[in-house]
Coordinates of C-alpha atoms and ligand atoms in Angstrom, one line a residue:
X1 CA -1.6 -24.9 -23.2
X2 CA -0.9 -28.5 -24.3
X3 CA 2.1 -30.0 -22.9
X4 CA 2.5 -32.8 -25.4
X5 CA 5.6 -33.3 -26.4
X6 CA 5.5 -36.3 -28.2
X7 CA 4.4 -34.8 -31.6
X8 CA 6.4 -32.2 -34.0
X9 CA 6.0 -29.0 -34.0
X10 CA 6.6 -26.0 -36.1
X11 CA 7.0 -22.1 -36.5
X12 CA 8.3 -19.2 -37.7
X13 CA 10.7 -18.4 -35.4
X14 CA 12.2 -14.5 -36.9
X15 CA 9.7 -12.1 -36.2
X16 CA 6.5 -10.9 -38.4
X17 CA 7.1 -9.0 -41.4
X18 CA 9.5 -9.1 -44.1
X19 CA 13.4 -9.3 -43.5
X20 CA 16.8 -10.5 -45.2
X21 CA 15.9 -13.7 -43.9
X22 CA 13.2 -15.9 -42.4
X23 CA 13.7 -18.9 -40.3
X24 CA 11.1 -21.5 -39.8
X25 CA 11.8 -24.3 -36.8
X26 CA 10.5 -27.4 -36.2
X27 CA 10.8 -29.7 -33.2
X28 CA 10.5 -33.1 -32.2
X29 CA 10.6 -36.6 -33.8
X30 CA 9.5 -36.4 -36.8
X31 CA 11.4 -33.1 -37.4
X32 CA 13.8 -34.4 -40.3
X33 CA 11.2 -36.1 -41.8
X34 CA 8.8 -33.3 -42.4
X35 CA 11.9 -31.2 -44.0
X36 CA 13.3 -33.8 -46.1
X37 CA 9.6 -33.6 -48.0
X38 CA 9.8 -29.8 -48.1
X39 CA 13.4 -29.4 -49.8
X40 CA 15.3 -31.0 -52.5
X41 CA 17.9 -32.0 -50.7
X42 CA 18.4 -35.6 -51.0
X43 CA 20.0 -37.9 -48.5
X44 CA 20.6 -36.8 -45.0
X45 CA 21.6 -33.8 -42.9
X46 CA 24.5 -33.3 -41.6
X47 CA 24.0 -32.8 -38.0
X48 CA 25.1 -28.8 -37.2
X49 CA 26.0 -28.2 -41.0
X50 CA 24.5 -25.8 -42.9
X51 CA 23.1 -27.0 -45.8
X52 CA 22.0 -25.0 -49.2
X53 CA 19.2 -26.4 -50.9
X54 CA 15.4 -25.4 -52.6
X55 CA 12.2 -25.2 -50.7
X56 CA 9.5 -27.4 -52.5
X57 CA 6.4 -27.1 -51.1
X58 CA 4.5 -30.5 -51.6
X59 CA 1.3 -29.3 -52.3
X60 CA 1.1 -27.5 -55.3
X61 CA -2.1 -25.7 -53.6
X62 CA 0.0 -24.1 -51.3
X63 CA 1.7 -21.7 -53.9
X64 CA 0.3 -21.6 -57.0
X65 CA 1.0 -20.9 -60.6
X66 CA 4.6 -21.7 -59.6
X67 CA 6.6 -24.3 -61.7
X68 CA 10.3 -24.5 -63.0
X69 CA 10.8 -27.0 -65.0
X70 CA 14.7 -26.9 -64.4
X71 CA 14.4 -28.0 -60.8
X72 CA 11.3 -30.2 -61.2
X73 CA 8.1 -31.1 -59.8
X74 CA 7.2 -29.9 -57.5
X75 CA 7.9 -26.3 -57.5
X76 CA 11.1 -24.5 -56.4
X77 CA 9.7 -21.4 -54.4
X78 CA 13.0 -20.0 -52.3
X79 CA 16.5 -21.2 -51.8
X80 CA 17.2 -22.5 -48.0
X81 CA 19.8 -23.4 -45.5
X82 CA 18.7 -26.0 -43.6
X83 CA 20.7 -27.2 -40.5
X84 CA 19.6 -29.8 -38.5
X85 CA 20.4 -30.3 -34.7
X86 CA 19.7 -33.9 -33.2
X87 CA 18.6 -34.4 -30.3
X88 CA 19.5 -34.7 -27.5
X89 CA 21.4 -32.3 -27.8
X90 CA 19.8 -29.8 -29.8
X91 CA 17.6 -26.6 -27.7
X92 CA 14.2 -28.3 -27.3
X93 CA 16.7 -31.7 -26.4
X94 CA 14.4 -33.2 -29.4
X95 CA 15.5 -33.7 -33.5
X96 CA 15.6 -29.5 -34.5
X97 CA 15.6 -28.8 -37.7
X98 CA 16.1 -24.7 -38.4
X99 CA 15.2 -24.1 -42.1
X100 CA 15.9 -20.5 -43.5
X101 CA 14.6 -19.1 -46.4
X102 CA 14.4 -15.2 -47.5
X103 CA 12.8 -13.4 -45.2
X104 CA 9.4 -13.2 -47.3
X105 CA 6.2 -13.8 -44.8
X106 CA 4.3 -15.2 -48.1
X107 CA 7.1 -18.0 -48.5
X108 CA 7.5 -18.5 -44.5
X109 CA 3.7 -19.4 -44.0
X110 CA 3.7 -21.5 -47.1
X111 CA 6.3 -23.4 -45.5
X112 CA 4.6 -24.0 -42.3
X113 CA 1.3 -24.8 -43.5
X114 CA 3.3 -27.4 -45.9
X115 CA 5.0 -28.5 -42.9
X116 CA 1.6 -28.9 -41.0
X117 CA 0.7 -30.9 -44.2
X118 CA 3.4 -33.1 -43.8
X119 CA 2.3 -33.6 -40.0
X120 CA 3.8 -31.1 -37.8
X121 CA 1.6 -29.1 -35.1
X122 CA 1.7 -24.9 -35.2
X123 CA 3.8 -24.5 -32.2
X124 CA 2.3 -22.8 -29.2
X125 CA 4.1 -19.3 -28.1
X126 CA 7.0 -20.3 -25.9
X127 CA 6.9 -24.3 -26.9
X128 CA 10.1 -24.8 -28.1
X129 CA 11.7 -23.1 -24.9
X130 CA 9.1 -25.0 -22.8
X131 CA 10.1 -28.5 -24.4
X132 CA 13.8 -27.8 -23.3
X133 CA 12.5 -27.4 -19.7
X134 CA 10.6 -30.4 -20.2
X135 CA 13.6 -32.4 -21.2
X136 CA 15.8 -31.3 -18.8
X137 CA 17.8 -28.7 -21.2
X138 CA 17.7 -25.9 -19.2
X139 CA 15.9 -25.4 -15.8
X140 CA 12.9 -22.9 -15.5
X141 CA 15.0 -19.4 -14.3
X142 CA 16.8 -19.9 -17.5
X143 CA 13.9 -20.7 -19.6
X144 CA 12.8 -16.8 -18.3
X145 CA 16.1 -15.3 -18.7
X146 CA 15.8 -16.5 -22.7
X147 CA 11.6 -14.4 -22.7
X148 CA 13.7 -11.8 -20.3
X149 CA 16.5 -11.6 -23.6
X150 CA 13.9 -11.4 -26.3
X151 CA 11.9 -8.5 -24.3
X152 CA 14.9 -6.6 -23.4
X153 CA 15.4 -3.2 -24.1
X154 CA 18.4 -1.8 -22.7
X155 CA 22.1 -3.4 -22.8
X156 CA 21.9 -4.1 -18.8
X157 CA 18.9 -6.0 -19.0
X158 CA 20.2 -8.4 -21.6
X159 CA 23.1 -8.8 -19.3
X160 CA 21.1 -9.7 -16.3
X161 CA 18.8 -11.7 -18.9
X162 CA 21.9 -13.7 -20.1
X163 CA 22.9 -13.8 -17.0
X164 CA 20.7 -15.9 -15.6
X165 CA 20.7 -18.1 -18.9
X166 CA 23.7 -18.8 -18.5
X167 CA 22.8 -20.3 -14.7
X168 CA 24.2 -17.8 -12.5
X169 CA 20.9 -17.8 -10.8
X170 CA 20.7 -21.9 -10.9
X171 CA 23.7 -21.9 -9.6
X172 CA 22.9 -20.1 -6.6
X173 CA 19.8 -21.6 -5.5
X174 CA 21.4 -24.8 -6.3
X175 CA 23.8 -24.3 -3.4
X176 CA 21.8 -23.5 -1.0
X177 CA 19.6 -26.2 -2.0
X178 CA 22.7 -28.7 -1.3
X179 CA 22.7 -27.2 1.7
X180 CA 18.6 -27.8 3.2
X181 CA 18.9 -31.3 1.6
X182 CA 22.4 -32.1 3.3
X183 CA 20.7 -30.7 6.9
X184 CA 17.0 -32.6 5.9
X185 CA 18.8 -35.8 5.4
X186 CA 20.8 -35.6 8.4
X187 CA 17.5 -34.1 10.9
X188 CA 15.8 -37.3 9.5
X189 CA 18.5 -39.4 10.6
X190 CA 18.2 -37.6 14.1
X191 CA 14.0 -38.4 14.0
X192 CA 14.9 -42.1 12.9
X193 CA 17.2 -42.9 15.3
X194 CA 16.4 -41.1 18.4
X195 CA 18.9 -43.1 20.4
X196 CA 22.0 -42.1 18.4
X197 CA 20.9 -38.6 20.3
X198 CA 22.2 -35.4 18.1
X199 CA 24.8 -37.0 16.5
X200 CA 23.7 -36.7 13.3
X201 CA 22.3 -33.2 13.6
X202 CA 24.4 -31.7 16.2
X203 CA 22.5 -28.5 17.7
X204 CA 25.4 -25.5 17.0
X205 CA 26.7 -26.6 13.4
X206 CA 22.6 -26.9 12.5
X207 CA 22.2 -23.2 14.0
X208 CA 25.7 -22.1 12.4
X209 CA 24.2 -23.6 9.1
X210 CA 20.9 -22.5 8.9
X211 CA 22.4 -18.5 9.6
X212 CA 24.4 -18.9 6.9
X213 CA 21.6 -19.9 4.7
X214 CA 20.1 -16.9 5.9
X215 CA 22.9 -14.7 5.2
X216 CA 23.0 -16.3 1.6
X217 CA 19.1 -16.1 1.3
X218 CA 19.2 -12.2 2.0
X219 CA 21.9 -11.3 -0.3
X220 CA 20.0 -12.4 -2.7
X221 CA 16.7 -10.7 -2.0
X222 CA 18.4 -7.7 -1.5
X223 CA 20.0 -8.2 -5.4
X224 CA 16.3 -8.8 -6.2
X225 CA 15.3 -5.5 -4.9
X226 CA 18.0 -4.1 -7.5
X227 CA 17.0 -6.8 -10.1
X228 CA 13.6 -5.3 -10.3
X229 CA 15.1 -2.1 -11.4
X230 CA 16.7 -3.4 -14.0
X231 CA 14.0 -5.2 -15.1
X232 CA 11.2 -2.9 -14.9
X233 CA 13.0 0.5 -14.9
X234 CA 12.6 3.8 -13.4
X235 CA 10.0 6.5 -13.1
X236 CA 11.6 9.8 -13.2
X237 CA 8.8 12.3 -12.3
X238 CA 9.5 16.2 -13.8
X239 CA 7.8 18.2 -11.5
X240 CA 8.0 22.3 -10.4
X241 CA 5.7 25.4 -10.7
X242 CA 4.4 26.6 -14.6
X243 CA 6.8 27.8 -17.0
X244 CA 10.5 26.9 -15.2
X245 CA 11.1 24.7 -18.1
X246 CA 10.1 21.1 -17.1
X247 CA 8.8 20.2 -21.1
X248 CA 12.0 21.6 -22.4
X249 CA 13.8 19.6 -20.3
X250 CA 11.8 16.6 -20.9
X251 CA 11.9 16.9 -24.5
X252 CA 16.0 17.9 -23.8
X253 CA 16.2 14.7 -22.0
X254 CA 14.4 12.4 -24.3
X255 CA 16.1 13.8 -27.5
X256 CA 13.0 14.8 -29.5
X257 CA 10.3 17.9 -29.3
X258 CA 7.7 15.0 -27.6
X259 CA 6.4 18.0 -25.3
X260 CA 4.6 21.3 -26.1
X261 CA 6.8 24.1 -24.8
X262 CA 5.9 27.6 -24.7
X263 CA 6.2 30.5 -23.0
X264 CA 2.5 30.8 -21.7
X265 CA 2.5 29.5 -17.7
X266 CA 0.4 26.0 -17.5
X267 CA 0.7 24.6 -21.1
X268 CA 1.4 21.0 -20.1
X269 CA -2.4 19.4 -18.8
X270 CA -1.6 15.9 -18.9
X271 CA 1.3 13.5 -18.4
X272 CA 3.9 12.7 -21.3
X273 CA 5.5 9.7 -20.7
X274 CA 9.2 8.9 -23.0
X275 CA 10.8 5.8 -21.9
X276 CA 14.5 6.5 -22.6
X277 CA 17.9 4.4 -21.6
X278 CA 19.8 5.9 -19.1
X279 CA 23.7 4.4 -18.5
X280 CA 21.7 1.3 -19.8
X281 CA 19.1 1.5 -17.3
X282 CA 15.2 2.0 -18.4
X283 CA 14.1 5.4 -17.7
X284 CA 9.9 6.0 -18.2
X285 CA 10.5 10.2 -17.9
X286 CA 7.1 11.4 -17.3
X287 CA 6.3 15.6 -17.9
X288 CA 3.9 16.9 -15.7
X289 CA 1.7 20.1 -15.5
X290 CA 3.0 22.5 -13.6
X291 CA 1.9 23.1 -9.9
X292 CA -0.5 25.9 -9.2
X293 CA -4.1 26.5 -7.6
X294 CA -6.0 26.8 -10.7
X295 CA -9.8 27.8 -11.2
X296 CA -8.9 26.2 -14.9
X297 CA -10.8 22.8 -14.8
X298 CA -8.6 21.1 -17.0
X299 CA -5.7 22.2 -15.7
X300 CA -7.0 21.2 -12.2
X301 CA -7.4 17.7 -13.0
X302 CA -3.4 17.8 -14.6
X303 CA -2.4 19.2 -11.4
X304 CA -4.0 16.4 -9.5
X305 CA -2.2 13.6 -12.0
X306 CA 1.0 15.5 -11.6
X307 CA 0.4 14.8 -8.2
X308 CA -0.3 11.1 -8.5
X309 CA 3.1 10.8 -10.6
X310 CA 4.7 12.2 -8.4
X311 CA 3.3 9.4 -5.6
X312 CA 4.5 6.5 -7.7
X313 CA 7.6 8.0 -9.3
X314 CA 11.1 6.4 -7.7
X315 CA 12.4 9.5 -8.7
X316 CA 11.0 13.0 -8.9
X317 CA 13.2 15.9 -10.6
X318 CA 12.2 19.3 -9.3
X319 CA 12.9 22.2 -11.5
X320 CA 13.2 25.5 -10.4
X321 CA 13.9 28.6 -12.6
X322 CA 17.1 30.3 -11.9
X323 CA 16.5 33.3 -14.0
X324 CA 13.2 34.5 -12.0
X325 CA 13.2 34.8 -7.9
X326 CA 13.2 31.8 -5.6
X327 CA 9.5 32.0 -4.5
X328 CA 7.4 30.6 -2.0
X329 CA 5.5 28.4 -4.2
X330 CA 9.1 26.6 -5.4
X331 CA 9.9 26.6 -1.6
X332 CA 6.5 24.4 -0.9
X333 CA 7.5 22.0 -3.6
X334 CA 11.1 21.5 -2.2
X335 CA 9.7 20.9 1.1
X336 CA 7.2 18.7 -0.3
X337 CA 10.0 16.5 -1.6
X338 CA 12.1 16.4 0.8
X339 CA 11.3 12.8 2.3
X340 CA 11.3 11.6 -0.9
X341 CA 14.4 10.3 -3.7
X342 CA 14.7 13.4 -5.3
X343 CA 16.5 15.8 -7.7
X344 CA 17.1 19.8 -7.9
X345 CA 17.4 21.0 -11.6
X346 CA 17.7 25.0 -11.5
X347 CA 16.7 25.4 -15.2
X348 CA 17.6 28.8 -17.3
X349 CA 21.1 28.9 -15.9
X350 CA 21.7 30.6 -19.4
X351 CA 20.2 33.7 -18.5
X352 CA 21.8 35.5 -15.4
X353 CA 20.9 34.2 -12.4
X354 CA 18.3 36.0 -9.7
X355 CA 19.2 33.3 -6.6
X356 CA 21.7 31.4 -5.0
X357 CA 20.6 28.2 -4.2
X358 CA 20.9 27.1 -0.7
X359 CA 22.9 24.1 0.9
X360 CA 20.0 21.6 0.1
X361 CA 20.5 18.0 1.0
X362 CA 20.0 16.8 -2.0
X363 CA 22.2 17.7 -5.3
X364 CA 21.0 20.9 -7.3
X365 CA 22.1 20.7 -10.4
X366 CA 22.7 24.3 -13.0
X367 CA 21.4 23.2 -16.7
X368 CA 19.7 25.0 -19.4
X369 CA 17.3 22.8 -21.3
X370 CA 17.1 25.0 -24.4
X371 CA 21.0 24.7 -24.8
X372 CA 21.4 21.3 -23.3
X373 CA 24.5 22.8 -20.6
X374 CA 24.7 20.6 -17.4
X375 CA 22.6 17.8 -19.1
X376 CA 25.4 15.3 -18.7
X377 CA 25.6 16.4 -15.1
X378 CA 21.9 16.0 -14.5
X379 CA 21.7 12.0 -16.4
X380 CA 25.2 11.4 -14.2
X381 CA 23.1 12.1 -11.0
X382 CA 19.8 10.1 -12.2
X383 CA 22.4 7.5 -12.5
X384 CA 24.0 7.9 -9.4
X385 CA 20.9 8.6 -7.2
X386 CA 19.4 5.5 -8.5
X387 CA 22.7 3.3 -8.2
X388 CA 22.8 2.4 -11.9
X389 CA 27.0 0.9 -11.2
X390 CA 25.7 -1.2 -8.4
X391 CA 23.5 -2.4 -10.5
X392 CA 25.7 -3.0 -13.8
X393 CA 28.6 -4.8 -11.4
X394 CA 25.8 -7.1 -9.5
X395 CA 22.7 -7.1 -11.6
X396 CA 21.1 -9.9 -9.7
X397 CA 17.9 -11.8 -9.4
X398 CA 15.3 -9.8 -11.7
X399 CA 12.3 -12.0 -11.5
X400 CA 9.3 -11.1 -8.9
X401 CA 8.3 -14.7 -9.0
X402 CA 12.0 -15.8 -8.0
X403 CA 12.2 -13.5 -5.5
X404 CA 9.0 -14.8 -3.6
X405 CA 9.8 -17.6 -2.9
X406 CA 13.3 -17.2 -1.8
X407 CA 10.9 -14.6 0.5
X408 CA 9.3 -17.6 1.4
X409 CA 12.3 -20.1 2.1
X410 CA 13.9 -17.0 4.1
X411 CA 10.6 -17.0 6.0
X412 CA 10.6 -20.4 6.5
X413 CA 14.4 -21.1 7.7
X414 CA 14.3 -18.2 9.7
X415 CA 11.4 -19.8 11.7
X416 CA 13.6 -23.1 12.2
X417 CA 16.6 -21.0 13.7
X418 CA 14.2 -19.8 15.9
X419 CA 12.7 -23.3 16.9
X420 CA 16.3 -24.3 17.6
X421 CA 16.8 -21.5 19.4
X422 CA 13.6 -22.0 21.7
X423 CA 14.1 -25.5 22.1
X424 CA 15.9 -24.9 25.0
X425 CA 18.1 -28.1 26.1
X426 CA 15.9 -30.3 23.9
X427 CA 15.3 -30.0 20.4
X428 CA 12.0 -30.4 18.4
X429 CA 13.1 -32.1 15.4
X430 CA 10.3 -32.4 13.5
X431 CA 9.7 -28.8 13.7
X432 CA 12.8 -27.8 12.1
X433 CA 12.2 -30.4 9.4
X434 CA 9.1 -29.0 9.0
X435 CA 9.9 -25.7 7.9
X436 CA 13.2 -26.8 6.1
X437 CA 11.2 -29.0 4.1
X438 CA 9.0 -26.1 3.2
X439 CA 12.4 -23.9 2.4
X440 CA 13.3 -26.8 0.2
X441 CA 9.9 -27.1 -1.8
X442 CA 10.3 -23.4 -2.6
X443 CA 13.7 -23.7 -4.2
X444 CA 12.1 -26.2 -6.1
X445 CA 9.8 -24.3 -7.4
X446 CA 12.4 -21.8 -8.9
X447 CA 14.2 -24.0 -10.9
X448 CA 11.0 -25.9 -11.6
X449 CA 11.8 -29.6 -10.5
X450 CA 8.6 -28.8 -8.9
X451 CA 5.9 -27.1 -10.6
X452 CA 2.4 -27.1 -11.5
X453 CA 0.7 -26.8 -15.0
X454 CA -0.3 -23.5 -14.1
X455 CA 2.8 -21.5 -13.0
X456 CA 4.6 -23.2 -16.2
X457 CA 1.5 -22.1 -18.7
X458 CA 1.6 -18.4 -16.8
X459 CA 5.1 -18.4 -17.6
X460 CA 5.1 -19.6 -21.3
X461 CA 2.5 -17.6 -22.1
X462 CA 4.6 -15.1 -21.9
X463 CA 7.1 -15.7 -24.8
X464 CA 6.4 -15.0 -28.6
X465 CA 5.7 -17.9 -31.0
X466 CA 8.5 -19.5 -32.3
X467 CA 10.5 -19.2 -29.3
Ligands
LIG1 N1 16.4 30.9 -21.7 C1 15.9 29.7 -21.4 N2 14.6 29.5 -21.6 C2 14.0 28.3 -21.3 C3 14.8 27.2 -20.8 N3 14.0 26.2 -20.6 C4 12.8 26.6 -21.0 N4 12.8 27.8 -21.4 C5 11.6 28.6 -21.8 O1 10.7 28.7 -20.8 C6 9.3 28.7 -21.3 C7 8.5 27.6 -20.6 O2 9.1 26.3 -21.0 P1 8.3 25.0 -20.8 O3 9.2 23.9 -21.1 O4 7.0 25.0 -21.6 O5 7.9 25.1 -19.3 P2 7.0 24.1 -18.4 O6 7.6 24.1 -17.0 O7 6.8 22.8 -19.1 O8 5.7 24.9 -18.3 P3 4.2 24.4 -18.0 O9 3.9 23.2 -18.9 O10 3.3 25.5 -18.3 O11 4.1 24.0 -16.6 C8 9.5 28.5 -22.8 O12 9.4 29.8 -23.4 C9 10.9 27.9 -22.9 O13 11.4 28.2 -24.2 C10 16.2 27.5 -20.7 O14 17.0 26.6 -20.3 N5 16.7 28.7 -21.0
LIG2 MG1 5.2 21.9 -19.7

């Protein structure tokens, strides 16, 4: 990835294919320059208007055959809106200049390769976004939360996306980072001027401090651990013995025939996986085969990746049949389970039942797949097993590479509470400073006022052109 930023660059920014409308964006100085040559709009743009005018592409090779004489030379090819943000205040902090045209991809490229012509650069996926970091715009957490709002697919990840755009996150980190600087400065005074004794750090308010730093720093890795499940989603494992049901209620579940149900005992042999949105949480829903010893080879080998989905599942369904007898093969799966996050679905429960189910720990819901009765129960209990209104009141910190390193500035602040603590009567400065110092750099690191090359092309990489 190039991190110049001292050139313009340009791209489409709507996404591939045709639409109503197409917008191309361009970045950086000589943004208004390179649009005033591609429409026929004379004189200059009014900063945050939107103005109607004609693309004309320059170079007549760019589309050809095309000439109205009414407009002049060169060519009209589309009308356009063109509104042009100055910087510094503009996203990218540079001179932005948003051009839209009907969303045809032949008249989009045109335009960019005449922009490229005029001397813009193709833009690099995620280098608008990444010149607004650069220029102090946004910081890094919200540069993520904008990929984290392009790539979201349920309602509740937008929300913790825009969350964090909007700097709830920054906000956050930025306090406690007050905080290490404010005890830093005043340990350094202590090292400095040894005679002035522990005025300048005094020994209880630094230990009072750092706990609640602590208290602070696990609140938030404990939202993290939530955050992840709004970010990634859930597996929900559908698991029980042949022929209770579990495809019907897959396909029940997921709102389409995805699985092959029929009435013959092991038709499911390998996983179907549905990702569906659950009280706006992702679900992946994975069928299995049902659970048997089998001599079948092929069904052997979906037994065993039933198994495995189970192992990695956060949540595993077991389905029982109501209308045939409670057996001892459906009493080794619901001991299997037990230790595990898990639901009870006793399928069939329109057919007369031929059990009672006992007082199980865990809920044991009555639905019939095949007429959908007590499927609202059972998505209310996915819900509720997996805390889906915790997670819509405090959606939290989402992003693995935030949550490490407030792992690591937990890590290393807990180590200087423990250093004061073991200091005994006299305290070891530059131990503590040590380690806060370390807490500090890690902040950083999240909101990226220190960052290397790498981490910010890893994280770039991930956004789509144009963005
Ligand atoms: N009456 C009734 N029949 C059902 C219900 N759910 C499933 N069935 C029937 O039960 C039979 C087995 O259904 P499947 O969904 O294929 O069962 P499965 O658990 O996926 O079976 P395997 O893939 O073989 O493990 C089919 O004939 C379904 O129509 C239900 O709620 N009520
Ligand atoms: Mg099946």
């Amino acid at each position: 990835m190039s991190f110049s930023t001292t050139d313009t660059i340009v791209a489409i920014a709507t996404p591939p294919g045709r639409g109503g409308i197409g917008v191309v964006r361009m970045s950086g100085p000589d943004a208004r320059l390179v649009a005033a040559r591609l429409v026929g709009h004379h004189g200059e743009f009014e900063p945050r208007h939107a103005t109607l005018t004609h693309v004309r592409l320059p170079a007549p090779s760019v589309v050809e055959g095309k000439h109205d004489a009414t407009i002049g030379s060169p060519a009209a090819v589309d009308h356009a809106i063109v509104t042009y943000f100055p910087g510094p205040r503009s996203y990218t902090g540079e001179d932005v200049v948003e051009l839209s045209a009907h969303g045809s991809p032949v008249i989009l490229r045109a335009i960019v390769t005449a922009a490229t012509e005029c001397g813009a650069r193709l833009a690099q996926p995620g280098e608008f976004t990444l010149r607004g970091f650069l220029n102090g715009r946004i910081d890094l957490p919200q540069a993520e939360a904008v990929a984290d709002l392009v790539d979201a697919v349920t309602p509740l990840q937008a929300r913790v996306a825009f969350d964090q755009l909007h700097g709830t996150l920054t906000r956050v980190i930025g306090e406690m980072h007050a905080a290490l600087f404010d005890l830093i400065a005043r340990l350094e005074a202590s090292v400095d001027f040894p005679e002035e004794g522990y005025h300048f750090a005094e020994r209880d308010g630094l230990a009072a401090a750092l706990d609640d730093l602590l208290l602070a720093m696990s609140r938030l890795l404990a939202d993290a651990a939530r955050g992840r499940i709004v970010r990634e989603g859930l597996q929900v494992a559908i698991i029980g013995k042949p022929n209770v049901g579990k495809s019907s209620l897959f396909n029940a579940l997921v709102g389409a025939a995805r699985a092959i149900v029929t009435d013959v005992p092991g038709t499911t042999r390998d996983l179907v996986t549905e990702v569906v949105d659950l009280d706006g949480l992702r679900v992946t829903l994975v069928d299995t085969a049902g659970l048997r010893e089998t001599d079948d080879v092929v069904e052997a080998e979906g037994v065993a990746r039933s198994k495995g989905a189970r192992a990695v599942a956060d949540l595993t369904i077991v389905v029982l049949d109501g209308s045939r007898p409670f057996d001892d093969s459906d009493q080794r799966i619901v001991d299997e389970t037990i230790g595990s996050k898990r639901l009870i679905a006793i399928n069939k429960a329109d057919l007369p039942a031929a059990w009672r189910a006992p007082a199980w720990p865990t809920p044991a819901v009555a639905v019939a797949a095949t007429t959908g009765a007590g499927l609202d129960r059972l998505r209310h209990e996915i819900a509720r097993t997996c805390d889906v209104e915790t997670l819509a009141d405090q959606p939290g910190m989402s992003n693995v590479r935030h949550a490490g390193l407030v792992r690591v500035a937990h890590e290393a602040v807990a180590r200087a509470r423990e250093a004061i603590d073991a200091g005994g009567g006299g305290l070891s400065e530059e131990f503590v400073l040590a380690d806060l110092q370390q807490a500090r750099a890690a902040l950083e690191e999240i909101t990226g006022r220190r960052t290397s090359d790498d981490v910010l092309a890893h994280i770039f990489s991930r956004f789509c052109i144009g963005k």
